[in-house]
Short mmCIF file of N, CA and C in Angstrom, two decimals:
data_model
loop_
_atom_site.label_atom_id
_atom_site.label_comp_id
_atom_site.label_asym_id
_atom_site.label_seq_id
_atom_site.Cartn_x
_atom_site.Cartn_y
_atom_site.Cartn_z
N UNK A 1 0.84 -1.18 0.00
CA UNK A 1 0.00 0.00 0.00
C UNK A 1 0.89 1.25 0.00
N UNK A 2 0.77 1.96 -0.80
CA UNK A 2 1.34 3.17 -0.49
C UNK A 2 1.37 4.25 0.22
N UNK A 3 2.31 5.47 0.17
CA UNK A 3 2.48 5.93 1.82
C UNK A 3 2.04 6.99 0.89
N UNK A 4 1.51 7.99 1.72
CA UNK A 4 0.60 9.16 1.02
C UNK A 4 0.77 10.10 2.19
N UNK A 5 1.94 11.56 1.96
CA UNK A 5 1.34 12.63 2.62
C UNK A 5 1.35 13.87 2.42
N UNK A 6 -0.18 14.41 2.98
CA UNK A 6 -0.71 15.54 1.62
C UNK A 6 -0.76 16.53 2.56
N UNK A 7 0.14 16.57 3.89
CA UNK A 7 -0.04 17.91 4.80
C UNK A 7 1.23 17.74 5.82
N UNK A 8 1.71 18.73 4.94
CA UNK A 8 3.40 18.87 6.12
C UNK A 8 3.64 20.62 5.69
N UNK A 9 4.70 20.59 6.86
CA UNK A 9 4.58 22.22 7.17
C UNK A 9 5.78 22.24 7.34
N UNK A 10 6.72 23.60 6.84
CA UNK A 10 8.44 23.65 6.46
C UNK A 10 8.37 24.93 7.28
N UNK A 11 9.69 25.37 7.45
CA UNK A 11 9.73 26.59 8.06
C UNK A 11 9.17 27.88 7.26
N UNK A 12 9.42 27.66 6.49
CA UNK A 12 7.93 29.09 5.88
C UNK A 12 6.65 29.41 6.09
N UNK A 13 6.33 28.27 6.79
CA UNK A 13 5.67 28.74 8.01
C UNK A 13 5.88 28.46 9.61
N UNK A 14 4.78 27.50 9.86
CA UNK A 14 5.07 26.81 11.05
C UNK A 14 5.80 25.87 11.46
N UNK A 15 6.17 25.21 10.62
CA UNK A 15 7.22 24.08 10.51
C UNK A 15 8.60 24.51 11.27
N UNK A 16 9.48 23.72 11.29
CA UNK A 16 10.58 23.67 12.13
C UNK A 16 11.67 23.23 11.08
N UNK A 17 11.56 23.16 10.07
CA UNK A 17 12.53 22.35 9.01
C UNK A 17 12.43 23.19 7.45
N UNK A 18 13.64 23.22 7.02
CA UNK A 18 13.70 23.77 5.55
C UNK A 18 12.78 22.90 4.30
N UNK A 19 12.05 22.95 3.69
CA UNK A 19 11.53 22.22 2.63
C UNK A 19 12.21 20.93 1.89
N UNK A 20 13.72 21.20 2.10
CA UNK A 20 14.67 19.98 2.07
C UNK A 20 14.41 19.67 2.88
N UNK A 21 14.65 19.51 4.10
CA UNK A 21 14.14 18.76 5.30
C UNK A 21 13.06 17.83 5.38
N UNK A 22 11.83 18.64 4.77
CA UNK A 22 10.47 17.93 4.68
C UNK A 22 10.67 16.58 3.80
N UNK A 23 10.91 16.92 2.89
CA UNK A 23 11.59 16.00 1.70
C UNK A 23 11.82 14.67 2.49
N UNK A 24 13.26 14.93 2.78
CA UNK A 24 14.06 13.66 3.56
C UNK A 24 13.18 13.49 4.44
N UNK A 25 12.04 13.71 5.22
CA UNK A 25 11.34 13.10 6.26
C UNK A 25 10.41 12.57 5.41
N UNK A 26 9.98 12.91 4.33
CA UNK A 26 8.89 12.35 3.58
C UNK A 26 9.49 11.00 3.13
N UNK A 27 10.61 10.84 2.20
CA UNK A 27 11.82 9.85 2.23
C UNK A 27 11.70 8.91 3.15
N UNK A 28 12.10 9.46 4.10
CA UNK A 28 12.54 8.10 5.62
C UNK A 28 11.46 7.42 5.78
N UNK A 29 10.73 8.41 6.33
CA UNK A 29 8.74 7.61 6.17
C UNK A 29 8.17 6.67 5.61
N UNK A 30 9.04 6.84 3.89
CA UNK A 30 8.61 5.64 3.15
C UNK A 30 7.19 6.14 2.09
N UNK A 31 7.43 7.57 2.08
CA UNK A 31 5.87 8.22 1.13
C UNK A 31 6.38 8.02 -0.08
N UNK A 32 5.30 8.17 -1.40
CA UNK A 32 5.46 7.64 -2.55
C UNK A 32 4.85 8.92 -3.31
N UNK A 33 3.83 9.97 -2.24
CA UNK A 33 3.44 11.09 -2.93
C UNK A 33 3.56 11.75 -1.49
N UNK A 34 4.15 12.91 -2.13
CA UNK A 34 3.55 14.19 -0.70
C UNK A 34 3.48 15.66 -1.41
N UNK A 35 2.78 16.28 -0.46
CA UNK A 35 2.92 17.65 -0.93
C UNK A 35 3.65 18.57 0.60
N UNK A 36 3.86 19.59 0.41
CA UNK A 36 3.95 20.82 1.32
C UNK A 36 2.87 21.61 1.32
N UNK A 37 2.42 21.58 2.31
CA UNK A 37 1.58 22.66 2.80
C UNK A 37 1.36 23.87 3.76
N UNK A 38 2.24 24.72 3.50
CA UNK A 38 2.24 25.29 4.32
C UNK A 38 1.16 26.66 4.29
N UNK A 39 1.09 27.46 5.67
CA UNK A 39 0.04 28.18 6.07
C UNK A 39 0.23 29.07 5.24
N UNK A 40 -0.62 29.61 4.75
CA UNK A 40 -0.89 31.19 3.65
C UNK A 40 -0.22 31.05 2.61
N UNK A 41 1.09 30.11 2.44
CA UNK A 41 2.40 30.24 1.37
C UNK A 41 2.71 29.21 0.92
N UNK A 42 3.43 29.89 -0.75
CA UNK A 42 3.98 28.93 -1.62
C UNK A 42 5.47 28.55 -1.68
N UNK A 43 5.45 29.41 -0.78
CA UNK A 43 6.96 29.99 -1.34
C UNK A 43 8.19 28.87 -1.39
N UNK A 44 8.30 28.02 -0.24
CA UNK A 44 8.90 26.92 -0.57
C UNK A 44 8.79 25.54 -0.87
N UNK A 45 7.79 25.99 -2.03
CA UNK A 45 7.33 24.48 -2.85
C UNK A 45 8.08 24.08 -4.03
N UNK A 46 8.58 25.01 -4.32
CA UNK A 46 9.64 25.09 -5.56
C UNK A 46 11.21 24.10 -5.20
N UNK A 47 11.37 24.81 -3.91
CA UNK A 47 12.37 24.00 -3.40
C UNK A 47 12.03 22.02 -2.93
N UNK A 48 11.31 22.39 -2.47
CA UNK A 48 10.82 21.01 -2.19
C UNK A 48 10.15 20.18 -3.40
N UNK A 49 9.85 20.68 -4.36
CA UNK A 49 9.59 19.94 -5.50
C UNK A 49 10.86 19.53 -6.65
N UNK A 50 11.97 20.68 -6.40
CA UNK A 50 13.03 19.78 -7.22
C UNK A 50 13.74 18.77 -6.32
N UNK A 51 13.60 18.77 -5.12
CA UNK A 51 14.11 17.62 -4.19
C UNK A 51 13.56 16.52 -4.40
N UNK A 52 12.37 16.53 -4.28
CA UNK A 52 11.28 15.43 -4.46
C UNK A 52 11.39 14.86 -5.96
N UNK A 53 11.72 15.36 -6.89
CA UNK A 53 11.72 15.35 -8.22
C UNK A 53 12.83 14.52 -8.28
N UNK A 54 14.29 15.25 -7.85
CA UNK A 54 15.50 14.45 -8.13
C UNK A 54 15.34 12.78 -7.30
N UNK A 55 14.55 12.82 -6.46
CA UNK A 55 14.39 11.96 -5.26
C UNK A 55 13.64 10.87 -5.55
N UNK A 56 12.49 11.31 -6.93
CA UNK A 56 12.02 10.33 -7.51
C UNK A 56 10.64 10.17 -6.53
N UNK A 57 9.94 11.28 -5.98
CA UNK A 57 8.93 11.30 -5.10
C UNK A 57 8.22 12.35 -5.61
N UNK A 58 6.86 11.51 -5.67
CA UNK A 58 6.14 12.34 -6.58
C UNK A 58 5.20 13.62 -5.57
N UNK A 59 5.35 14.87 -6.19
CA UNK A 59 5.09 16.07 -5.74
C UNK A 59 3.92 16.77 -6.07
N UNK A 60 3.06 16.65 -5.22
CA UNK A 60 2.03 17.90 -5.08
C UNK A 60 2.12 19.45 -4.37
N UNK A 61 1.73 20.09 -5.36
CA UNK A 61 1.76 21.47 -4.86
C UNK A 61 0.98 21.57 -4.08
N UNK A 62 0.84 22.58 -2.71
CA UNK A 62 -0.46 22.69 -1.94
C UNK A 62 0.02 23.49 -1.15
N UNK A 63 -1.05 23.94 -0.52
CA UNK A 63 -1.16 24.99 0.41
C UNK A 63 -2.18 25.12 1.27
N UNK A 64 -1.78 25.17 2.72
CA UNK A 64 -3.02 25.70 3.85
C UNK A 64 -3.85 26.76 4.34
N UNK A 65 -4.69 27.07 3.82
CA UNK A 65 -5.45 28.42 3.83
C UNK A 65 -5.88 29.09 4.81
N UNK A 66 -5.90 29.55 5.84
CA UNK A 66 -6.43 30.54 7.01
C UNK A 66 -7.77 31.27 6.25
N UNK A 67 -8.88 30.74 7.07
CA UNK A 67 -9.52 31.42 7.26
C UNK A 67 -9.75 33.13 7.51
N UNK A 68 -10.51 33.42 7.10
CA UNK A 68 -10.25 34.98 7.28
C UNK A 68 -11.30 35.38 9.41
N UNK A 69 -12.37 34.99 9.25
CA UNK A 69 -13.01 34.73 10.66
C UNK A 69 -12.38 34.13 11.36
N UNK A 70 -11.53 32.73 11.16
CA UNK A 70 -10.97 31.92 12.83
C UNK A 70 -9.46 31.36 12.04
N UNK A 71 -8.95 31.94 13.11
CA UNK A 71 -7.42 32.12 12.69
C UNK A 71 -6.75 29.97 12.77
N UNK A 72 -8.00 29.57 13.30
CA UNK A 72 -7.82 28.06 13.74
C UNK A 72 -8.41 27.19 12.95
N UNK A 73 -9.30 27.71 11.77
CA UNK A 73 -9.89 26.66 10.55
C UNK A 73 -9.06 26.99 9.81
N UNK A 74 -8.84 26.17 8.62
CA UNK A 74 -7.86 26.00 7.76
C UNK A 74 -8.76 24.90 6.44
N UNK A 75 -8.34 25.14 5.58
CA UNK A 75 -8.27 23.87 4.74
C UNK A 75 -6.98 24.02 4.00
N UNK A 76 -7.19 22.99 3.19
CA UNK A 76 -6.11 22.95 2.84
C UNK A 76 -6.33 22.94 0.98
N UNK A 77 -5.71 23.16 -0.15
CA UNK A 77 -5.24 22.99 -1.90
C UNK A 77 -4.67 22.09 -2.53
N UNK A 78 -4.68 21.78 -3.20
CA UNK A 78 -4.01 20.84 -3.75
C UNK A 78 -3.99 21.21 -5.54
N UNK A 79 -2.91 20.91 -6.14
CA UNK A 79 -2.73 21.15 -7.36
C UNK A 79 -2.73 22.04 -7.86
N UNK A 80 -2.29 23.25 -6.76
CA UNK A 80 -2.22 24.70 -7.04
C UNK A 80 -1.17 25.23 -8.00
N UNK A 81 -1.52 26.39 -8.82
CA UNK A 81 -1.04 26.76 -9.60
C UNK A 81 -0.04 27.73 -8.91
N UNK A 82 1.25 27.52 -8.91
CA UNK A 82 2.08 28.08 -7.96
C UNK A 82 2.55 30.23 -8.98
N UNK A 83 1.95 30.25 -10.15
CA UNK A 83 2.30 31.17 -10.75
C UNK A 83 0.84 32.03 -10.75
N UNK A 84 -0.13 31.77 -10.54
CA UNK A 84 -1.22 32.30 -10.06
C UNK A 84 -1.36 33.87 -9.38
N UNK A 85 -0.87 34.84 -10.18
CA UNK A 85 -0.93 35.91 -9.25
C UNK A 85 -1.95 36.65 -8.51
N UNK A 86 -2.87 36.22 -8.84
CA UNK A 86 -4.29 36.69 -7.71
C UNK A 86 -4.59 35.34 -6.84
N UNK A 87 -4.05 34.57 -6.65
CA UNK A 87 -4.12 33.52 -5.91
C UNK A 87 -2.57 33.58 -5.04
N UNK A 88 -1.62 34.09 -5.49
CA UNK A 88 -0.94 34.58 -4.50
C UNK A 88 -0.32 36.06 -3.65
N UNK A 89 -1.79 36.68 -4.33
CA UNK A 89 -1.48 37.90 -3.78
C UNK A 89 -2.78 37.79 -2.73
N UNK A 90 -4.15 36.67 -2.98
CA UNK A 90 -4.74 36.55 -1.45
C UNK A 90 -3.59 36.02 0.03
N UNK A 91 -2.63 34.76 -0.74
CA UNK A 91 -2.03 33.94 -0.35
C UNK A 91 -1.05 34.93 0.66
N UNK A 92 -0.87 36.33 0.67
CA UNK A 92 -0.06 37.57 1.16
C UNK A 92 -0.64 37.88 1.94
N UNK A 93 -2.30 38.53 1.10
CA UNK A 93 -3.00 39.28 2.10
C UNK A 93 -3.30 38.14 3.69
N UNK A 94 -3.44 37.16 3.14
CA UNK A 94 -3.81 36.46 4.39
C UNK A 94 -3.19 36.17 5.33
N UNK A 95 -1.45 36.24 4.87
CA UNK A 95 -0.32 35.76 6.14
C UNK A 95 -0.50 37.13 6.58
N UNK A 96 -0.78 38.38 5.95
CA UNK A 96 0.00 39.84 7.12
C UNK A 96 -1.49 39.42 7.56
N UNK A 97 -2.25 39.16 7.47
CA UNK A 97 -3.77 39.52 8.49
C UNK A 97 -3.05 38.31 9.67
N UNK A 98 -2.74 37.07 9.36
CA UNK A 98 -2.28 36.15 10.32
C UNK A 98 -1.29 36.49 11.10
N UNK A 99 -0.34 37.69 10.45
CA UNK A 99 0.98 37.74 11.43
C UNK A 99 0.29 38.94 12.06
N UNK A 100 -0.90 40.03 11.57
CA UNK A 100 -1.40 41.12 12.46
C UNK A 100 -2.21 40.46 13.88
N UNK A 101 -2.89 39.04 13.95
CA UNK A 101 -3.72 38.51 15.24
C UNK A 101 -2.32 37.97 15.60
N UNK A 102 -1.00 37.38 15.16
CA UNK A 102 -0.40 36.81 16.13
C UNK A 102 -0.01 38.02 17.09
N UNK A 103 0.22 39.51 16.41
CA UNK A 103 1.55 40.08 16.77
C UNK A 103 0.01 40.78 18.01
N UNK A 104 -1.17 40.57 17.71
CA UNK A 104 -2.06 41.18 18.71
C UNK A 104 -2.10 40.40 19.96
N UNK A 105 -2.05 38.59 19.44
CA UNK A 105 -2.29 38.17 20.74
C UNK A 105 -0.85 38.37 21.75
N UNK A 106 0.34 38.42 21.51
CA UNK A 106 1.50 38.72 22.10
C UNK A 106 1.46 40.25 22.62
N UNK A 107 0.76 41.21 22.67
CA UNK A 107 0.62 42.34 22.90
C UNK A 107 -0.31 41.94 24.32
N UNK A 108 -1.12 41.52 24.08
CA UNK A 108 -1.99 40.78 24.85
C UNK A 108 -1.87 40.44 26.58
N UNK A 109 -0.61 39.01 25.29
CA UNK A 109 0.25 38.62 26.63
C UNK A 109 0.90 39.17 27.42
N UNK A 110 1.85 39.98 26.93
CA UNK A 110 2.29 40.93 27.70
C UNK A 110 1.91 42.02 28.94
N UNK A 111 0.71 42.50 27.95
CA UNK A 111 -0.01 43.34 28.96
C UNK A 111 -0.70 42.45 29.93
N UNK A 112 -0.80 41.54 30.11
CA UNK A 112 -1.54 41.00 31.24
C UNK A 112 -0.18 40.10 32.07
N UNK A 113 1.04 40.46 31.87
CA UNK A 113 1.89 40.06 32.69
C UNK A 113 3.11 38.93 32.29
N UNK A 114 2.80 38.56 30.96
CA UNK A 114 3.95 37.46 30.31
C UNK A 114 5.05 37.88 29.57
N UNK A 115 5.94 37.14 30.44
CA UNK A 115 7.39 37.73 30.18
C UNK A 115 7.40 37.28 28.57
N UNK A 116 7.33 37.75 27.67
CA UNK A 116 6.98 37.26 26.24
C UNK A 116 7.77 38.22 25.52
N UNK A 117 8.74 37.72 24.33
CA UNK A 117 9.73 38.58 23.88
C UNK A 117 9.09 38.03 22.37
#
């Protein structure tokens, strides 16, 4: 049966790992298709698709969408057109609205007493 995964996250967004990174974990795992998905952005699918490419692992484009009402629903894309310029100029508007509630809730924190840098 094959290994299938259609939702991983690189440091361009939330992730903790470069899009190479994702790659080789997709690799070790034993997947046969994956995509990157990361929150609001494309940006390092390019990278992770010539990895996956040379790697002989087949690559879906994708991306995780934020809601514009709850910063905590999401869906997710698949087979996105990564040259799409009104699809990545929402893909903008939506990370500064996401980085404007993070940078609010840390204001937040602070003011109510958390040592938060």
């Amino acid at each position: 049966m094959p290994k299938i995964d259609l939702h991983t996250h690189s440091d361009f967004s939330d992730g903790t790992c470069s899009p190479e990174e994702v790659v080789h974990g997709a690799l070790k795992a034993g997947a046969s298709v994956f995509a990157l998905t990361d929150h609001d952005t494309m940006d390092g699918t390019a990278r992770a698709h010539a990895l996956a490419a040379e790697r002989g692992l087949r690559f879906v484009y994708g991306v995780e969408v934020s809601t514009s009402d709850h910063d905590h629903l999401h869906f997710t894309g698949y087979n996105i057109d990564v040259n799409d310029v009104s699809f990545q100029a929402f893909l903008k508007e939506n990370r500064e609205k996401r980085i404007g509630r993070i940078r609010q809730v840390i204001r937040q924190l602070q003011e109510a007493g958390v040592d938060l840098t």
